[in-house]
Amino acid sequence: MMTGASKRQRSRTLRVILVLAAGVMFAGFFALGTWQVFRLQWKLALIERVDQRVHAAPVPAPSMAQWPQLAADTDDYRRVQLSGVLLDGSTTQVLASLDRGIGYWVVTPLCTPDGGIVMVNRGFTPAGLGGWKPQPAPPAATAEACRSAAGPMVSVTGLLRLTEVAGRLRQNEPARNYWYTRDVQAIAQARGLPAVAPYFVDADAASARAAGPVASVQPVGGLTVISFVNNHLVYAITWYALALMVAGATVWIIRDARKQK
């Protein structure tokens, strides 16, 4: 049978354990909130940098020698300009869903003077009344495709975009010519193209018109969607609120203990 002193000792020990646990929780929640504040600052700085790149004057697109140095923080959404010959026979249509409806991004390789190949997103074309369906795959190109290209020289101005990766829910199926993302390496491999840049260029409206139609359909350029998820402020407030709740509960436990004394 426990005596009154034993009960008080056990109650005191339990309170100490609860206070220590509350201290650990408070520190954890506070640290998470502070981390979200730093993430918020980083995201706002990123949005500002991207906005500056989008509205800056175009610069020459990275050459083959510069491809290994490309990084999202410094190059994504940069306005670039490049010239070359389009390989219309290796065009790939990638599923796109915009406020204009369901359709395709028309992605065509462009052979540059330095011997490289850059995928150019010439713009959006609607799927039409039949809805979206995969198109027949073009024949694989040869290693000499650029040397034998006989099309006119075109100039393209647009936004540099680093290659997209396949989504978790829908994977590209090159064998069936099902494309859901603009994965330039996968597209290049399926088309038999060597020396492909690790980025593609979203052509602006003027460049899309100048490049000409695809199968009698004129792609609409300049429709790049620039959107960044920024929930860091909400997350920071949530973590700080949890920290305050833990602090309030701890204060209540301590005050209750003092009243019992």
mmCIF file of N, CA and C in Angstrom, residues 143-214:
data_model
loop_
_atom_site.group_PDB
_atom_site.id
_atom_site.type_symbol
_atom_site.label_atom_id
_atom_site.label_comp_id
_atom_site.label_asym_id
_atom_site.label_seq_id
_atom_site.Cartn_x
_atom_site.Cartn_y
_atom_site.Cartn_z
ATOM 1 N N ALA A 143 22.566 8.451 -87.028
ATOM 2 C CA ALA A 143 23.580 9.273 -86.375
ATOM 3 C C ALA A 143 23.979 10.465 -87.241
ATOM 4 N N GLU A 144 23.719 10.370 -88.531
ATOM 5 C CA GLU A 144 24.072 11.445 -89.451
ATOM 6 C C GLU A 144 22.878 12.347 -89.756
ATOM 7 N N ALA A 145 21.845 12.281 -88.905
ATOM 8 C CA ALA A 145 20.614 13.022 -89.196
ATOM 9 C C ALA A 145 20.863 14.515 -89.354
ATOM 10 N N CYS A 146 21.676 15.081 -88.483
ATOM 11 C CA CYS A 146 21.911 16.523 -88.555
ATOM 12 C C CYS A 146 22.735 16.897 -89.787
ATOM 13 N N ARG A 147 23.688 16.063 -90.140
ATOM 14 C CA ARG A 147 24.524 16.381 -91.305
ATOM 15 C C ARG A 147 23.717 16.346 -92.591
ATOM 16 N N SER A 148 22.728 15.484 -92.622
ATOM 17 C CA SER A 148 21.928 15.357 -93.844
ATOM 18 C C SER A 148 20.660 16.205 -93.801
ATOM 19 N N ALA A 149 20.453 16.951 -92.707
ATOM 20 C CA ALA A 149 19.253 17.783 -92.599
ATOM 21 C C ALA A 149 19.273 18.875 -93.665
ATOM 22 N N ALA A 150 18.173 18.989 -94.381
ATOM 23 C CA ALA A 150 18.132 19.925 -95.509
ATOM 24 C C ALA A 150 17.118 21.041 -95.310
ATOM 25 N N GLY A 151 16.573 21.174 -94.113
ATOM 26 C CA GLY A 151 15.566 22.201 -93.880
ATOM 27 C C GLY A 151 16.176 23.580 -93.783
ATOM 28 N N PRO A 152 15.343 24.598 -93.727
ATOM 29 C CA PRO A 152 15.844 25.971 -93.605
ATOM 30 C C PRO A 152 16.378 26.244 -92.203
ATOM 31 N N MET A 153 17.294 27.180 -92.113
ATOM 32 C CA MET A 153 17.803 27.625 -90.816
ATOM 33 C C MET A 153 16.733 28.481 -90.131
ATOM 34 N N VAL A 154 16.420 28.143 -88.888
ATOM 35 C CA VAL A 154 15.429 28.900 -88.131
ATOM 36 C C VAL A 154 16.063 29.423 -86.851
ATOM 37 N N SER A 155 15.524 30.520 -86.353
ATOM 38 C CA SER A 155 15.958 31.090 -85.073
ATOM 39 C C SER A 155 14.834 30.939 -84.061
ATOM 40 N N VAL A 156 15.198 30.526 -82.869
ATOM 41 C CA VAL A 156 14.215 30.277 -81.810
ATOM 42 C C VAL A 156 14.601 31.076 -80.575
ATOM 43 N N THR A 157 13.641 31.784 -80.031
ATOM 44 C CA THR A 157 13.806 32.475 -78.759
ATOM 45 C C THR A 157 12.772 31.920 -77.792
ATOM 46 N N GLY A 158 13.204 31.630 -76.581
ATOM 47 C CA GLY A 158 12.273 31.067 -75.603
ATOM 48 C C GLY A 158 12.920 30.860 -74.261
ATOM 49 N N LEU A 159 12.263 30.055 -73.445
ATOM 50 C CA LEU A 159 12.736 29.813 -72.079
ATOM 51 C C LEU A 159 13.418 28.462 -71.995
ATOM 52 N N LEU A 160 14.622 28.477 -71.425
ATOM 53 C CA LEU A 160 15.347 27.231 -71.198
ATOM 54 C C LEU A 160 14.697 26.473 -70.053
ATOM 55 N N ARG A 161 14.404 25.207 -70.278
ATOM 56 C CA ARG A 161 13.801 24.360 -69.258
ATOM 57 C C ARG A 161 14.631 23.098 -69.130
ATOM 58 N N LEU A 162 15.060 22.791 -67.927
ATOM 59 C CA LEU A 162 15.771 21.536 -67.724
ATOM 60 C C LEU A 162 14.823 20.379 -67.935
ATOM 61 N N THR A 163 15.366 19.264 -68.374
ATOM 62 C CA THR A 163 14.543 18.124 -68.750
ATOM 63 C C THR A 163 13.574 17.720 -67.645
ATOM 64 N N GLU A 164 12.382 17.318 -68.048
ATOM 65 C CA GLU A 164 11.395 16.815 -67.094
ATOM 66 C C GLU A 164 11.628 15.340 -66.842
ATOM 67 N N VAL A 165 11.263 14.897 -65.661
ATOM 68 C CA VAL A 165 11.382 13.476 -65.329
ATOM 69 C C VAL A 165 9.999 12.847 -65.362
ATOM 70 N N ALA A 166 9.981 11.544 -65.524
ATOM 71 C CA ALA A 166 8.708 10.836 -65.588
ATOM 72 C C ALA A 166 7.968 10.956 -64.262
ATOM 73 N N GLY A 167 6.658 11.112 -64.317
ATOM 74 C CA GLY A 167 5.851 11.208 -63.111
ATOM 75 C C GLY A 167 5.668 9.862 -62.440
ATOM 76 N N ARG A 168 5.218 9.897 -61.193
ATOM 77 C CA ARG A 168 5.019 8.669 -60.439
ATOM 78 C C ARG A 168 3.790 7.903 -60.915
ATOM 79 N N LEU A 169 2.748 8.629 -61.310
ATOM 80 C CA LEU A 169 1.499 7.969 -61.676
ATOM 81 C C LEU A 169 1.499 7.511 -63.122
ATOM 82 N N ARG A 170 2.123 8.302 -63.995
ATOM 83 C CA ARG A 170 2.119 7.960 -65.407
ATOM 84 C C ARG A 170 3.544 7.975 -65.944
ATOM 85 N N GLN A 171 4.000 6.829 -66.387
ATOM 86 C CA GLN A 171 5.336 6.694 -66.944
ATOM 87 C C GLN A 171 5.278 6.789 -68.466
ATOM 88 N N ASN A 172 6.285 7.437 -69.040
ATOM 89 C CA ASN A 172 6.385 7.450 -70.491
ATOM 90 C C ASN A 172 6.524 6.026 -71.018
ATOM 91 N N GLU A 173 5.918 5.757 -72.156
ATOM 92 C CA GLU A 173 6.010 4.448 -72.790
ATOM 93 C C GLU A 173 6.542 4.635 -74.210
ATOM 94 N N PRO A 174 7.863 4.736 -74.354
ATOM 95 C CA PRO A 174 8.447 4.995 -75.684
ATOM 96 C C PRO A 174 8.049 3.954 -76.727
ATOM 97 N N ALA A 175 7.947 2.693 -76.329
ATOM 98 C CA ALA A 175 7.622 1.647 -77.302
ATOM 99 C C ALA A 175 6.256 1.877 -77.936
ATOM 100 N N ARG A 176 5.329 2.480 -77.194
ATOM 101 C CA ARG A 176 3.980 2.745 -77.706
ATOM 102 C C ARG A 176 3.808 4.206 -78.120
ATOM 103 N N ASN A 177 4.888 4.988 -77.978
ATOM 104 C CA ASN A 177 4.865 6.428 -78.291
ATOM 105 C C ASN A 177 3.881 7.187 -77.414
ATOM 106 N N TYR A 178 3.787 6.758 -76.138
ATOM 107 C CA TYR A 178 3.006 7.477 -75.131
ATOM 108 C C TYR A 178 3.986 8.374 -74.368
ATOM 109 N N TRP A 179 3.791 9.678 -74.437
ATOM 110 C CA TRP A 179 4.689 10.614 -73.759
ATOM 111 C C TRP A 179 3.868 11.553 -72.883
ATOM 112 N N TYR A 180 4.204 11.537 -71.604
ATOM 113 C CA TYR A 180 3.517 12.385 -70.630
ATOM 114 C C TYR A 180 4.416 13.506 -70.109
ATOM 115 N N THR A 181 5.732 13.365 -70.253
ATOM 116 C CA THR A 181 6.675 14.391 -69.804
ATOM 117 C C THR A 181 7.702 14.635 -70.897
ATOM 118 N N ARG A 182 8.273 15.816 -70.867
ATOM 119 C CA ARG A 182 9.292 16.175 -71.853
ATOM 120 C C ARG A 182 10.668 15.752 -71.339
ATOM 121 N N ASP A 183 10.858 14.459 -71.289
ATOM 122 C CA ASP A 183 12.124 13.853 -70.880
ATOM 123 C C ASP A 183 13.009 13.779 -72.122
ATOM 124 N N VAL A 184 13.910 14.747 -72.273
ATOM 125 C CA VAL A 184 14.645 14.875 -73.538
ATOM 126 C C VAL A 184 15.546 13.682 -73.808
ATOM 127 N N GLN A 185 16.154 13.114 -72.770
ATOM 128 C CA GLN A 185 17.036 11.974 -72.995
ATOM 129 C C GLN A 185 16.249 10.754 -73.455
ATOM 130 N N ALA A 186 15.090 10.517 -72.843
ATOM 131 C CA ALA A 186 14.272 9.374 -73.239
ATOM 132 C C ALA A 186 13.736 9.562 -74.660
ATOM 133 N N ILE A 187 13.319 10.784 -74.986
ATOM 134 C CA ILE A 187 12.829 11.057 -76.334
ATOM 135 C C ILE A 187 13.949 10.874 -77.355
ATOM 136 N N ALA A 188 15.133 11.395 -77.022
ATOM 137 C CA ALA A 188 16.270 11.270 -77.934
ATOM 138 C C ALA A 188 16.636 9.806 -78.174
ATOM 139 N N GLN A 189 16.615 9.023 -77.101
ATOM 140 C CA GLN A 189 16.937 7.606 -77.251
ATOM 141 C C GLN A 189 15.905 6.903 -78.131
ATOM 142 N N ALA A 190 14.639 7.246 -77.941
ATOM 143 C CA ALA A 190 13.589 6.626 -78.748
ATOM 144 C C ALA A 190 13.688 7.047 -80.209
ATOM 145 N N ARG A 191 14.208 8.235 -80.465
ATOM 146 C CA ARG A 191 14.310 8.730 -81.841
ATOM 147 C C ARG A 191 15.670 8.442 -82.473
ATOM 148 N N GLY A 192 16.577 7.818 -81.705
ATOM 149 C CA GLY A 192 17.892 7.485 -82.249
ATOM 150 C C GLY A 192 18.802 8.677 -82.424
ATOM 151 N N LEU A 193 18.665 9.697 -81.553
ATOM 152 C CA LEU A 193 19.430 10.934 -81.697
ATOM 153 C C LEU A 193 20.599 10.978 -80.719
ATOM 154 N N PRO A 194 21.792 11.324 -81.171
ATOM 155 C CA PRO A 194 22.943 11.453 -80.270
ATOM 156 C C PRO A 194 23.129 12.896 -79.809
ATOM 157 N N ALA A 195 24.004 13.099 -78.847
ATOM 158 C CA ALA A 195 24.446 14.441 -78.429
ATOM 159 C C ALA A 195 23.285 15.400 -78.228
ATOM 160 N N VAL A 196 22.357 15.026 -77.348
ATOM 161 C CA VAL A 196 21.184 15.859 -77.089
ATOM 162 C C VAL A 196 21.398 16.665 -75.809
ATOM 163 N N ALA A 197 21.051 17.946 -75.841
ATOM 164 C CA ALA A 197 21.212 18.808 -74.672
ATOM 165 C C ALA A 197 20.333 18.334 -73.521
ATOM 166 N N PRO A 198 20.768 18.561 -72.267
ATOM 167 C CA PRO A 198 19.972 18.158 -71.104
ATOM 168 C C PRO A 198 18.843 19.137 -70.795
ATOM 169 N N TYR A 199 18.458 19.929 -71.757
ATOM 170 C CA TYR A 199 17.375 20.892 -71.578
ATOM 171 C C TYR A 199 16.578 20.982 -72.871
ATOM 172 N N PHE A 200 15.409 21.586 -72.782
ATOM 173 C CA PHE A 200 14.650 21.927 -73.974
ATOM 174 C C PHE A 200 14.307 23.403 -73.893
ATOM 175 N N VAL A 201 13.843 23.948 -75.003
ATOM 176 C CA VAL A 201 13.513 25.375 -75.051
ATOM 177 C C VAL A 201 12.038 25.516 -75.390
ATOM 178 N N ASP A 202 11.303 26.203 -74.519
ATOM 179 C CA ASP A 202 9.911 26.540 -74.783
ATOM 180 C C ASP A 202 9.891 27.763 -75.698
ATOM 181 N N ALA A 203 9.576 27.558 -76.971
ATOM 182 C CA ALA A 203 9.599 28.658 -77.927
ATOM 183 C C ALA A 203 8.527 29.685 -77.597
ATOM 184 N N ASP A 204 8.854 30.966 -77.800
ATOM 185 C CA ASP A 204 7.844 32.006 -77.612
ATOM 186 C C ASP A 204 6.898 32.035 -78.811
ATOM 187 N N ALA A 205 5.890 32.876 -78.748
ATOM 188 C CA ALA A 205 4.852 32.873 -79.778
ATOM 189 C C ALA A 205 5.414 33.189 -81.156
ATOM 190 N N ALA A 206 6.302 34.189 -81.248
ATOM 191 C CA ALA A 206 6.850 34.572 -82.546
ATOM 192 C C ALA A 206 7.700 33.453 -83.140
ATOM 193 N N SER A 207 8.505 32.802 -82.311
ATOM 194 C CA SER A 207 9.355 31.717 -82.804
ATOM 195 C C SER A 207 8.525 30.531 -83.260
ATOM 196 N N ALA A 208 7.435 30.240 -82.539
ATOM 197 C CA ALA A 208 6.571 29.125 -82.925
ATOM 198 C C ALA A 208 5.953 29.364 -84.297
ATOM 199 N N ARG A 209 5.540 30.600 -84.553
ATOM 200 C CA ARG A 209 4.968 30.916 -85.862
ATOM 201 C C ARG A 209 6.020 30.844 -86.954
ATOM 202 N N ALA A 210 7.229 31.340 -86.649
ATOM 203 C CA ALA A 210 8.289 31.348 -87.656
ATOM 204 C C ALA A 210 8.748 29.934 -88.011
ATOM 205 N N ALA A 211 8.661 29.012 -87.056
ATOM 206 C CA ALA A 211 9.100 27.636 -87.313
ATOM 207 C C ALA A 211 8.155 26.894 -88.235
ATOM 208 N N GLY A 212 6.939 27.411 -88.398
ATOM 209 C CA GLY A 212 6.009 26.805 -89.330
ATOM 210 C C GLY A 212 5.104 25.778 -88.686
ATOM 211 N N PRO A 213 4.097 25.334 -89.439
ATOM 212 C CA PRO A 213 3.124 24.363 -88.913
ATOM 213 C C PRO A 213 3.684 22.957 -88.842
ATOM 214 N N VAL A 214 2.988 22.118 -88.092
ATOM 215 C CA VAL A 214 3.310 20.700 -88.000
ATOM 216 C C VAL A 214 2.080 19.935 -88.462
#
